CSV table of C-alpha atoms in Angstrom, one decimal:
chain,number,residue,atom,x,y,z
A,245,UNK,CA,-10.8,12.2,-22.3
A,246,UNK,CA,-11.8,12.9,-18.7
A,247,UNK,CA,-15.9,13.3,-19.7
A,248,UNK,CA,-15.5,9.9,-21.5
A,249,UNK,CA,-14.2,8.1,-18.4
A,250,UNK,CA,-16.6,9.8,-16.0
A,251,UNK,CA,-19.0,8.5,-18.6
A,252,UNK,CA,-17.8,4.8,-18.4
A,253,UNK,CA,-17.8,4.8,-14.6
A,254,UNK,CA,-21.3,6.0,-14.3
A,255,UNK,CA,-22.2,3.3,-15.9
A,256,UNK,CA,-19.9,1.0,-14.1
A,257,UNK,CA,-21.5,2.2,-10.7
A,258,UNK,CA,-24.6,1.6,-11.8
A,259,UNK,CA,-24.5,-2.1,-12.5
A,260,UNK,CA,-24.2,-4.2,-9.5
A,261,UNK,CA,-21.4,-7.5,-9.3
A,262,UNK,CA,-19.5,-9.0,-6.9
A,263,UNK,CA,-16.6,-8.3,-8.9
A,264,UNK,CA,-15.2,-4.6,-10.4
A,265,UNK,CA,-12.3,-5.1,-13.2
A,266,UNK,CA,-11.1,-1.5,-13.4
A,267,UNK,CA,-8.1,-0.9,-16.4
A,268,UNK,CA,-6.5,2.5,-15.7
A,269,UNK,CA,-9.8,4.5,-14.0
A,270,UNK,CA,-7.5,7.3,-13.3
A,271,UNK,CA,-6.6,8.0,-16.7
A,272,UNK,CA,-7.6,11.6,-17.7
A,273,UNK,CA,-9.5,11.8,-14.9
A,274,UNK,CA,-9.0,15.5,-12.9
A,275,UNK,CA,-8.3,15.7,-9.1
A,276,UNK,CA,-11.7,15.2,-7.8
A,277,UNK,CA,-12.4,12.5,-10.3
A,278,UNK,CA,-9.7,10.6,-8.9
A,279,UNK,CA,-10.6,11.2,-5.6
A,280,UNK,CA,-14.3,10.1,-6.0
A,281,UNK,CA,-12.8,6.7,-7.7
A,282,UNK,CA,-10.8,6.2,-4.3
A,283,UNK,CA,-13.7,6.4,-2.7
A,284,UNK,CA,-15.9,4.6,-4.4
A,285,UNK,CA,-13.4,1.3,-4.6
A,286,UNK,CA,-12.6,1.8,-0.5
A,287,UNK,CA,-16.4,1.6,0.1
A,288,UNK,CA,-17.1,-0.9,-2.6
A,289,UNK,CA,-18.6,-4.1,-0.6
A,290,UNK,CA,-17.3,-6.5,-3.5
A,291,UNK,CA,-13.8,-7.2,-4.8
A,292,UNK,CA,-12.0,-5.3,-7.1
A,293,UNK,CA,-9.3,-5.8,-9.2
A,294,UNK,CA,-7.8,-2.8,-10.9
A,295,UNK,CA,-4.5,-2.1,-13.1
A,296,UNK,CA,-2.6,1.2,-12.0
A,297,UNK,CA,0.3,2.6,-12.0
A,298,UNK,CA,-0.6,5.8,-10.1
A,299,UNK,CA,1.0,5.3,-6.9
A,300,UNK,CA,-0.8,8.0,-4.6
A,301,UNK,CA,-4.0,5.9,-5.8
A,302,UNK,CA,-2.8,2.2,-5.1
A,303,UNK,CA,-1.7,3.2,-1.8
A,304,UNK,CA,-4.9,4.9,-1.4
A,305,UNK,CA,-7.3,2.0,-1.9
A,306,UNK,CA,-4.9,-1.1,-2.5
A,307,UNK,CA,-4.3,-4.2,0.0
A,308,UNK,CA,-2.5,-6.4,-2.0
A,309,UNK,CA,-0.2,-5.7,-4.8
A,310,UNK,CA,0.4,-8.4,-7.8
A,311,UNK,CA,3.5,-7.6,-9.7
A,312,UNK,CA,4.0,-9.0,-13.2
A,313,UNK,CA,7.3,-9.4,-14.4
A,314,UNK,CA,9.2,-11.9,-17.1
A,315,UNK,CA,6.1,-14.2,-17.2
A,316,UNK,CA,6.1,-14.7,-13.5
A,317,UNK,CA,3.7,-13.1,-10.9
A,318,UNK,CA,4.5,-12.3,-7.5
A,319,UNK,CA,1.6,-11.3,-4.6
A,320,UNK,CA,2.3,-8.9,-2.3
A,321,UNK,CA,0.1,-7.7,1.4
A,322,UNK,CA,0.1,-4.2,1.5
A,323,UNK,CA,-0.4,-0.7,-0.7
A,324,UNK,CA,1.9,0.4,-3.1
A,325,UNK,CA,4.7,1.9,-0.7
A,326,UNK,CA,4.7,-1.2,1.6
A,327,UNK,CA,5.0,-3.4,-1.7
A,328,UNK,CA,8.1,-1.0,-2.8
A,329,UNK,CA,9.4,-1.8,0.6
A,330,UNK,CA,9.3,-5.3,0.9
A,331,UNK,CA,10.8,-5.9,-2.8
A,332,UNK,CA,13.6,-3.9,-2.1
A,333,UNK,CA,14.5,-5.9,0.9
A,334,UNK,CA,13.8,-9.0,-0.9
A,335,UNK,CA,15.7,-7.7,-3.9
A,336,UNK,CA,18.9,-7.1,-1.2
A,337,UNK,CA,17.9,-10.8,0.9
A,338,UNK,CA,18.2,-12.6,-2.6
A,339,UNK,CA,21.4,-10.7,-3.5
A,340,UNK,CA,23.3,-11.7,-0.1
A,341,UNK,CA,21.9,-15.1,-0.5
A,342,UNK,CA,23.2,-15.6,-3.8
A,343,UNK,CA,26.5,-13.6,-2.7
A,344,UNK,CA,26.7,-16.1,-0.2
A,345,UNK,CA,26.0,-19.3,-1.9
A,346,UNK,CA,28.4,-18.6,-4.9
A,347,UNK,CA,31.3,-17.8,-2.2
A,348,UNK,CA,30.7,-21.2,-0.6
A,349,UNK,CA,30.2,-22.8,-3.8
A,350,UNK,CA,33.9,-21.6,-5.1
A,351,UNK,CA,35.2,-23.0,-1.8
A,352,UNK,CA,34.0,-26.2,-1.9
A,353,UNK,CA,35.3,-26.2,-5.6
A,354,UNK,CA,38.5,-25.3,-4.4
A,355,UNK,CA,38.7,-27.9,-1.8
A,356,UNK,CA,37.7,-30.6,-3.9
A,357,UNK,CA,40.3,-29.6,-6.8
A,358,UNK,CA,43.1,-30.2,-4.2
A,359,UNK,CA,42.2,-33.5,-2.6
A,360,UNK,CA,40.5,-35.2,-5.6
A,361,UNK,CA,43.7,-37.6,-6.1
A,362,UNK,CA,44.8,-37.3,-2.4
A,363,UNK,CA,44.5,-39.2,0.4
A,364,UNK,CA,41.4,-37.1,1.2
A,365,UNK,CA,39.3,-37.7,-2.1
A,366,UNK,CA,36.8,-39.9,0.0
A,367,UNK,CA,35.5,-36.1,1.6
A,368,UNK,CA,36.3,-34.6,-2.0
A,369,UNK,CA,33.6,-37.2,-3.4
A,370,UNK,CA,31.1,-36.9,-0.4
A,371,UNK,CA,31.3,-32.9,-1.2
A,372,UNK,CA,31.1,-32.8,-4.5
A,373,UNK,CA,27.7,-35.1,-4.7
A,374,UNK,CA,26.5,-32.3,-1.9
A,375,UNK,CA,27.1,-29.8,-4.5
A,376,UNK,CA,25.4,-31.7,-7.4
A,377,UNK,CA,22.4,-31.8,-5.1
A,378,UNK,CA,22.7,-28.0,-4.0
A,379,UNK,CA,19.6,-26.2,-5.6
A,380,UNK,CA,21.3,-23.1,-6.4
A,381,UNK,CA,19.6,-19.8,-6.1
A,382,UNK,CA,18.6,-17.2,-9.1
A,383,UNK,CA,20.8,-14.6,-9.9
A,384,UNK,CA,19.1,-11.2,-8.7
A,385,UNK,CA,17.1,-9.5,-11.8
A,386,UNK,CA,17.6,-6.1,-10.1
A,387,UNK,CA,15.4,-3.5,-9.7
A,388,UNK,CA,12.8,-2.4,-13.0
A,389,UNK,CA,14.0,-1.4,-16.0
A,390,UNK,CA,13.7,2.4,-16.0
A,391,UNK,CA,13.3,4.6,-19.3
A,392,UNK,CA,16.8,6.7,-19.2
A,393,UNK,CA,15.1,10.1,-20.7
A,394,UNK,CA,16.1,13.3,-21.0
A,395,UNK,CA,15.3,16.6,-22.3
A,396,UNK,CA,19.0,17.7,-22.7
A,397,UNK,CA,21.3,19.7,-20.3
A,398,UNK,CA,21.4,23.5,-21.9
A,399,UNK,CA,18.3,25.7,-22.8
A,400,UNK,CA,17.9,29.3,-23.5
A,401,UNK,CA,16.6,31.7,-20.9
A,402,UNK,CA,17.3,33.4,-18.2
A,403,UNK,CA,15.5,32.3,-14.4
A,404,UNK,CA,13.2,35.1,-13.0
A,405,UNK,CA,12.5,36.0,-16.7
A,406,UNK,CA,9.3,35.2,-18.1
A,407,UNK,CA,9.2,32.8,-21.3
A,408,UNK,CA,5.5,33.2,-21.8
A,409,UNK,CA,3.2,35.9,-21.0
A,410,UNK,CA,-0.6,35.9,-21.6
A,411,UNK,CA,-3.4,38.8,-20.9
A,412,UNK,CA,-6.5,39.0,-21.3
A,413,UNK,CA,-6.8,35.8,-22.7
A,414,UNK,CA,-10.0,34.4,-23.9
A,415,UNK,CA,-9.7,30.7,-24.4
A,416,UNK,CA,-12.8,29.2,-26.5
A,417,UNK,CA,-14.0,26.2,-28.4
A,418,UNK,CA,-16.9,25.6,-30.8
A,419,UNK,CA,-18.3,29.1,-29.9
A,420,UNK,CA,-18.2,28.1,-25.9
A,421,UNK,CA,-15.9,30.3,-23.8
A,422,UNK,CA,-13.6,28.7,-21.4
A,423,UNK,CA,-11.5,30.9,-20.0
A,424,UNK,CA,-12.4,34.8,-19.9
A,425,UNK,CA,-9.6,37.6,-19.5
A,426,UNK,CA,-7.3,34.8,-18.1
A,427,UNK,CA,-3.7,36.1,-17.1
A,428,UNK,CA,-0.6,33.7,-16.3
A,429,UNK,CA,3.0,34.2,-16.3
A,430,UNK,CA,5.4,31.1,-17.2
A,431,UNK,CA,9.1,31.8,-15.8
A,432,UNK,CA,12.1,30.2,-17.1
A,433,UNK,CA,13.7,27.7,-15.2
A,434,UNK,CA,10.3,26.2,-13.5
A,435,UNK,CA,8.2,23.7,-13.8
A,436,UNK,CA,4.1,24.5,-14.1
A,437,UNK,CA,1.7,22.5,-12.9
A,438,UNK,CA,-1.7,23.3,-15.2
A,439,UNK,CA,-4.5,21.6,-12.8
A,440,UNK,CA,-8.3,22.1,-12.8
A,441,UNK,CA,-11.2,19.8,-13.5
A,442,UNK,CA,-11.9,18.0,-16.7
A,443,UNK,CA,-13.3,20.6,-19.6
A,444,UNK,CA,-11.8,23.3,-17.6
A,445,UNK,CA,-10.2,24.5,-20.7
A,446,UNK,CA,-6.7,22.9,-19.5
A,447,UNK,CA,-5.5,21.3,-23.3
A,448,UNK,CA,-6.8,24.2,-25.8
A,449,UNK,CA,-4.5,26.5,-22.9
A,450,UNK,CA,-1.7,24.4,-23.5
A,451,UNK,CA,-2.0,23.9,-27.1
A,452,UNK,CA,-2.3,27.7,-27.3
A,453,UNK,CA,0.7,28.2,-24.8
A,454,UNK,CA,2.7,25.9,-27.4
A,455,UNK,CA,2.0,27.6,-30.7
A,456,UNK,CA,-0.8,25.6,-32.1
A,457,UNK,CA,-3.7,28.2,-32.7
A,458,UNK,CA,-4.7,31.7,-31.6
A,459,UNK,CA,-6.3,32.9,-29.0
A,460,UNK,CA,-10.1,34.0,-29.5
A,461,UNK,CA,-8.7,37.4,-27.6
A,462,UNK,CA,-6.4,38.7,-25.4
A,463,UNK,CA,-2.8,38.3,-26.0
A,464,UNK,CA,0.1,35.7,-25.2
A,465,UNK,CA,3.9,37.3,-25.5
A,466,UNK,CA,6.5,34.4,-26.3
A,467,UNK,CA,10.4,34.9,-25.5
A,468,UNK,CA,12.3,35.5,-28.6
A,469,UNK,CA,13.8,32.6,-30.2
A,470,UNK,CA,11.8,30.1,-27.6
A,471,UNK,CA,12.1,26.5,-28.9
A,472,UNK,CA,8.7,24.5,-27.8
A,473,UNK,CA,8.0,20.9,-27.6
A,474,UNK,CA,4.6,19.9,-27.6
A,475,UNK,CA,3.6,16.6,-26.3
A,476,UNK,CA,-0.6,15.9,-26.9
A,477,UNK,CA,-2.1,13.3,-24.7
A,478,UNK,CA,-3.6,12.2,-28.1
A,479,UNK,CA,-0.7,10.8,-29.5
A,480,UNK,CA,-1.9,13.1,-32.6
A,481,UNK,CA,2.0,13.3,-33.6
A,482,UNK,CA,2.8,9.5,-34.0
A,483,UNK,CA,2.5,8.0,-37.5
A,484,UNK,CA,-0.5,6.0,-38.3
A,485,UNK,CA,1.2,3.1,-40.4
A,486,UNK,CA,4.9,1.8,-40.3
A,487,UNK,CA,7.6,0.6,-37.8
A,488,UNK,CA,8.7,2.1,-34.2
A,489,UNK,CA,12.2,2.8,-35.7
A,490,UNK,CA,10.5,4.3,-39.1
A,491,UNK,CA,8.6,6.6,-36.2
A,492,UNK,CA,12.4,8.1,-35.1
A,493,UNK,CA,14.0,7.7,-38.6
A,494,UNK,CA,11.4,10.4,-40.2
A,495,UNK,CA,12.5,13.1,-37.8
A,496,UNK,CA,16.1,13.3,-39.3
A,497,UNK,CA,16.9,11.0,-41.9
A,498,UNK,CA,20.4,11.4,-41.7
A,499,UNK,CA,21.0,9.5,-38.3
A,500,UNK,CA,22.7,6.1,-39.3
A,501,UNK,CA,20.0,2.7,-37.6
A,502,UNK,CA,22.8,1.9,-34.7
A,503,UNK,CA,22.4,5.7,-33.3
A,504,UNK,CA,18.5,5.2,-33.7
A,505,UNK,CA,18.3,1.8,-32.0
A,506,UNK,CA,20.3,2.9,-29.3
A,507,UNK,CA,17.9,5.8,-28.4
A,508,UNK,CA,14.8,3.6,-28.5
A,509,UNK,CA,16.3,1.1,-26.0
A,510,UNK,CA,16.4,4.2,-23.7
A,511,UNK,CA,13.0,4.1,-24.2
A,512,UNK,CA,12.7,-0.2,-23.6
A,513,UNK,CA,12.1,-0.7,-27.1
A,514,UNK,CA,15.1,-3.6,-27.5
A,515,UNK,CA,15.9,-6.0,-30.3
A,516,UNK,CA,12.9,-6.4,-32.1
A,517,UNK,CA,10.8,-4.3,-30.1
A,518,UNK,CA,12.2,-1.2,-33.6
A,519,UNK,CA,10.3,-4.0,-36.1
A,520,UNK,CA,6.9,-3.3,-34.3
A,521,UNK,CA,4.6,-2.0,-36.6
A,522,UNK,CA,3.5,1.3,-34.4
A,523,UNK,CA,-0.3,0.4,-35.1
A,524,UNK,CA,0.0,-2.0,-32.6
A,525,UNK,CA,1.4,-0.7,-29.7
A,526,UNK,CA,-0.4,-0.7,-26.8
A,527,UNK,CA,-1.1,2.6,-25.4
A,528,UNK,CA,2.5,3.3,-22.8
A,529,UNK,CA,4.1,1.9,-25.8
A,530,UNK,CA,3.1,4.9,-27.8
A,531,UNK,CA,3.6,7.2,-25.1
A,532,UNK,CA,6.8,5.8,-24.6
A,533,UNK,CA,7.5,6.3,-28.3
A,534,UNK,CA,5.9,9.7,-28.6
A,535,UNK,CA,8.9,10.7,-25.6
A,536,UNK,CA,11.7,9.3,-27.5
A,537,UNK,CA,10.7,11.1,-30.5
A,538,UNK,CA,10.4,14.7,-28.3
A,539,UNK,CA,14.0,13.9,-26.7
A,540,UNK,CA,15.3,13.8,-30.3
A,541,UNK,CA,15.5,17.6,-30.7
A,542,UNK,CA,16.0,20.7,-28.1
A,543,UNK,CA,13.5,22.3,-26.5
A,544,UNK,CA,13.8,25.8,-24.1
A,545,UNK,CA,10.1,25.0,-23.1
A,546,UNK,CA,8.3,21.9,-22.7
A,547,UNK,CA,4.6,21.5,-23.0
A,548,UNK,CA,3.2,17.7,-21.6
A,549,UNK,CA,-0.2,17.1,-21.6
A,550,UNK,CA,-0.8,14.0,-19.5
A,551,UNK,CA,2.4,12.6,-20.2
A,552,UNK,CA,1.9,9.6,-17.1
A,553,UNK,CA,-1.1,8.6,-18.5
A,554,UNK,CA,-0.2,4.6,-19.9
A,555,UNK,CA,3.4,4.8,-18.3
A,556,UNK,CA,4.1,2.0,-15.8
A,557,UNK,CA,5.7,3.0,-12.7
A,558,UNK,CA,9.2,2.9,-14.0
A,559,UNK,CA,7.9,5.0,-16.8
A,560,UNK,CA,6.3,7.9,-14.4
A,561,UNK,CA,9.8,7.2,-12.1
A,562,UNK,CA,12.1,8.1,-15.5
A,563,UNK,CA,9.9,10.9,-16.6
A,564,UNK,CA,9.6,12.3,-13.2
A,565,UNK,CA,13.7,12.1,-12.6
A,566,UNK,CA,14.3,13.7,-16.5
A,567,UNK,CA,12.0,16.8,-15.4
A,568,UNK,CA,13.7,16.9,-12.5
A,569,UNK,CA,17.0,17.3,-14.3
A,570,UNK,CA,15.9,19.3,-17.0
A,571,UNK,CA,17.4,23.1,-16.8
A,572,UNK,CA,14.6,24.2,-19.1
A,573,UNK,CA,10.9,25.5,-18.6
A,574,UNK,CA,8.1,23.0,-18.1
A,575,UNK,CA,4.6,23.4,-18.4
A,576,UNK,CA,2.7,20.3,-17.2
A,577,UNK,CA,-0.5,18.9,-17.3
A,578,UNK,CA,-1.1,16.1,-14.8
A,579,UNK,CA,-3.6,14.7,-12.3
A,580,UNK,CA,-0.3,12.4,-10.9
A,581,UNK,CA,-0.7,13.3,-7.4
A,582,UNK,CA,2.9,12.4,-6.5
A,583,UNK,CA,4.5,14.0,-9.7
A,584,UNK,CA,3.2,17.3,-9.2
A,585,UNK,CA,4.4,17.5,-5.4
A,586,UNK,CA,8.1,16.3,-6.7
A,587,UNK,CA,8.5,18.6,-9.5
A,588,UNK,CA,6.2,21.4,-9.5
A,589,UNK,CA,7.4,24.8,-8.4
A,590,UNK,CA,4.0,26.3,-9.2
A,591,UNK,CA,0.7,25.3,-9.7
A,592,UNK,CA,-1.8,27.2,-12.4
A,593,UNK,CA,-5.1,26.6,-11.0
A,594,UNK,CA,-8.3,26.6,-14.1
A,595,UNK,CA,-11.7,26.8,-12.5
A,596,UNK,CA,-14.7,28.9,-13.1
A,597,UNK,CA,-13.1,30.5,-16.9
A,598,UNK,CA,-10.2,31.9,-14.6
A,599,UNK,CA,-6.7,31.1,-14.2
């Protein structure tokens, strides 16, 4: 995935405009990747207009912000952090105003219910005309919608144990060698940050980590009874055809639709968002999907590969707050600057075949 965006912004940099249109650039990209795309939009003499939701990038190389949100768009000066800042204090600035307004509107109410037939209904006319031309202010919408997730609250394990052990590993693909007598230790309780450039070998580690294939040598020692969750970047789990609720109904067909429907609106799929045929989802939709299908069952370990990549920034906010709550084991591969330095507890460097 990483080669094939390197790929497309070759290309990109190559063609000269006055205007770059950049969906996502970070996507799969590794470390340096991103950090060449920074620098290439800072120095970039045109304009450029990019959708992100990786906030160490927007605040990067961003200047203005342009937030869309129930069919309105609102501009903001600044990078990501300083747009963050001034919503929340115009979030609060609306909220006292309309506090405020609805106080003084009950009073005047008040007022003008006890002196409409009195001797002062001439003030209790003039005031309630006032009010009738009073351009009352919106009711807050509050602060974005955030996925609730979580990967439950009891696991198996014991911290300062390991729950995976590999020596001597010898990671291949297609007759290529990737990694050569590669040795890592994953230790319950902590999150793992897998990191390294793209093609480093990164995914066919994971996939191995999680059960899915064998080693071309060495060997990898699982804790006994270790439940895994596997989540591919690939979406490779999610059905082809069907509905988003047909999606969570195949895991367990004995969950009644209420109990389903409730679980996907964790996930921001609400009212008609379960009659979606799943084909048609655009890509955070999916991964958003592909999450709520994970949290369904209980995992000891959990192995993400890329699982930002799509998610809005209430998205990578909720995933980032469930890992942080999770008591389990984590194994995580991510090129999301900001979520590796709030979660990780370690970080598995792959460069050069190595670990």
């Amino acid at each position: 995935g990483g080669e094939k965006s390197r790929v497309q912004l070759a290309i990109l940099m190559t063609t000269p405009a006055d205007l770059l249109i950049l969906d996502e650039p970070t996507n799969h990209l590794d470390l340096q990747g991103i950090e060449f795309v920074e620098d290439f939009v800072q120095r970039y003499p045109g304009a450029v207009v990019v959708v992100s939701h990786d906030r160490r990038f927007l605040d990067n190389t961003a200047t203005s912000i342009v937030e869309i949100a129930d069919g309105v768009a609102n501009r903001w000066k600044g990078n990501f952090s300083h747009y963050s800042q001034q919503r929340d204090l115009a979030l609060l600035t609306q909220a006292r105003q309309f506090k405020n307004q609805r106080d003084f509107v009950e009073k005047e109410m008040e007022y003008i219910r006890r002196n409409m037939a009195g001797r002062m209904s001439a003030q209790a006319k003039g005031r309630l005309k006032r009010l009738q031309r009073l351009q009352l202010i919106d009711k807050p919408k509050g602060n974005r919608s955030q996925m609730k997730l979580t990967f439950g609250q009891t696991t198996r394990g014991q911290q300062g144990q390991a729950a995976i052990e590999c020596e001597d590993l010898r990671v291949a693909v297609g007759g290529r060698t990737l990694i050569e007598h590669g040795e890592l230790r994953v230790w319950f309780g902590e999150v793992t940050a897998l990191l390294g450039r793209n093609g480093a070998g990164k995914t066919t580690l994971l996939r191995l980590l999680a059960g899915h294939g064998q080693p071309a040598g060495g060997t990898i020692r699982r804790a006994q009874n270790l439940r895994i969750g596997y989540f591919s970047q690939e979406k490779n789990d999610l059905p082809q055809h069907g509905l988003v609720i047909d999606a969570l109904r195949e895991l367990d067909r004995t969950v009644d639709e209420r109990t389903l429907r409730d679980h996907l609106a964790l996930f921001l799929f609400c009212g008609d968002d379960g009659e979606k045929p799943v084909a048609e989802l655009s890509g955070g939709e999916k991964q958003r999907l592909s999450l709520a299908r994970m949290t369904r069952a209980q995992f000891d370990l959990l192995c993400l590969d890329e699982p930002t990549n799509h998610l809005d920034v209430a998205g990578t906010e909720g995933l980032e707050q469930a890992l942080k709550e999770f008591p389990g084991t984590v194994v995580l591969i991510t090129h999301d600057r900001k979520l590796v330095r709030e979660v990780a507890d370690r970080v598995a460097w792959v460069e050069g075949g190595r670990i």
